[in-house]
CSV table of C-alpha atoms in Angstrom, one decimal:
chain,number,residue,atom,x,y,z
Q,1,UNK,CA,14.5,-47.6,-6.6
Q,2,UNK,CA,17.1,-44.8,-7.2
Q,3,UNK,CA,20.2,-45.7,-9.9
Q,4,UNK,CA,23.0,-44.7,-9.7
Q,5,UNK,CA,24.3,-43.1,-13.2
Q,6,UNK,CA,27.9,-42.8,-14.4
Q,7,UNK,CA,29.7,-39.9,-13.9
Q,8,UNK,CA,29.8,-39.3,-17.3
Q,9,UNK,CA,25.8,-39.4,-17.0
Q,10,UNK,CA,25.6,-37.1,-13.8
Q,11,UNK,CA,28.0,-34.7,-15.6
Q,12,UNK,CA,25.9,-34.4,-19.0
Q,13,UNK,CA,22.7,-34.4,-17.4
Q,14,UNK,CA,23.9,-31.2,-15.2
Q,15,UNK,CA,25.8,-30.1,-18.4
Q,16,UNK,CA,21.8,-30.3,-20.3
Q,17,UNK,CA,20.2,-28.8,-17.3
Q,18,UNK,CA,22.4,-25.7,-17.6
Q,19,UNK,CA,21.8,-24.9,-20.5
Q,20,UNK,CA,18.4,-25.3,-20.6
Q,21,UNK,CA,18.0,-23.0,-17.7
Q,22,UNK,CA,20.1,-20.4,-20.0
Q,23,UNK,CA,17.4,-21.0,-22.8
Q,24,UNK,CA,14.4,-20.6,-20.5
Q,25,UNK,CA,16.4,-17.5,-18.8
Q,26,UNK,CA,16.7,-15.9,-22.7
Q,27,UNK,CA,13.2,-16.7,-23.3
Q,28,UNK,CA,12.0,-14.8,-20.2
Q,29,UNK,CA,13.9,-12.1,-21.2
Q,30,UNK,CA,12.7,-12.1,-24.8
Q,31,UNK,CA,8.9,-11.9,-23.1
Q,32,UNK,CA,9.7,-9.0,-20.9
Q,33,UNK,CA,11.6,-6.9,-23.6
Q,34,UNK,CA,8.0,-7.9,-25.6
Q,35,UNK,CA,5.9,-6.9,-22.6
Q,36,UNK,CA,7.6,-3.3,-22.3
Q,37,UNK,CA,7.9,-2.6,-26.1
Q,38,UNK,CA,3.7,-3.4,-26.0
Q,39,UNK,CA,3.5,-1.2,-22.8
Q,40,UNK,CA,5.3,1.8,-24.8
Q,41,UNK,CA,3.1,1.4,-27.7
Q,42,UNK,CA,0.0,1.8,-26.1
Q,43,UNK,CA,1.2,4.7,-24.3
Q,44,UNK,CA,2.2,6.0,-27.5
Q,45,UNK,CA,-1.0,5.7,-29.2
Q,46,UNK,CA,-2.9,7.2,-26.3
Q,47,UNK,CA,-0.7,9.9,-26.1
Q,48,UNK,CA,-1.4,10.4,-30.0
Q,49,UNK,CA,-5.2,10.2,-29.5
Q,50,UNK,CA,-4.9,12.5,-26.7
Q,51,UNK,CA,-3.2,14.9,-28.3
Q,52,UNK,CA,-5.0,15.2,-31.6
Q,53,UNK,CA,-8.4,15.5,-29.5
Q,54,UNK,CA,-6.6,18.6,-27.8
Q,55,UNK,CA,-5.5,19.8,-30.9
Q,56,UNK,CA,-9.2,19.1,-32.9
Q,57,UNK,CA,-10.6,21.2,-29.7
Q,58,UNK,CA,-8.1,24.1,-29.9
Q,59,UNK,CA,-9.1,24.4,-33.8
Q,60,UNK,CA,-12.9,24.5,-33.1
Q,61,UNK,CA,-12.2,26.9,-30.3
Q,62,UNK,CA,-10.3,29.4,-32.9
Q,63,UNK,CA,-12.9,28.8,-35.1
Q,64,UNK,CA,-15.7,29.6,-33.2
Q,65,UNK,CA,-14.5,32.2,-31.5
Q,66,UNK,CA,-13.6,34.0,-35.2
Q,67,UNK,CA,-17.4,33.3,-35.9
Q,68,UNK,CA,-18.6,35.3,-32.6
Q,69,UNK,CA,-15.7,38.0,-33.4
Q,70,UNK,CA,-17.0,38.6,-37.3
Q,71,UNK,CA,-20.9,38.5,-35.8
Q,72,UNK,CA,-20.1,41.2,-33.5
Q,73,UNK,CA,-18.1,43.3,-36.3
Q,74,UNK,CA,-21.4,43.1,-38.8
């Protein structure tokens, strides 16, 4: 039950299937690029949440530790 196609046919049909492997192929790409650039984001926020916690720490240290330095001065 196999036909046989035309050259002309065999040639277009491998012609199509090139080219849609390209497109798929761009498309992959397009995902990963997508994948990484979400990846760095998130980094980039928890970084940022990290490092105003530290920071909001650092300032309550200070502060409390000029509170215990003026009680002990009074």
């Amino acid at each position: 039950m196999t036909e046989a196609h035309s050259k002309s046919r065999q040639q277009a049909e491998i012609a199509f299937s090139n080219e849609q492997s390209q497109f798929f192929a761009k498309n992959n790409a397009v995902e990963e690029l997508d994948s990484v650039a979400q990846a760095r984001d998130a980094k980039t926020l928890r970084l940022r949440e990290a490092r105003l916690a530290k920071e909001l720490a650092d300032r309550m240290s200070a502060t409390s530790n000029l509170i215990a330095k003026r009680a002990k001065s009074c």
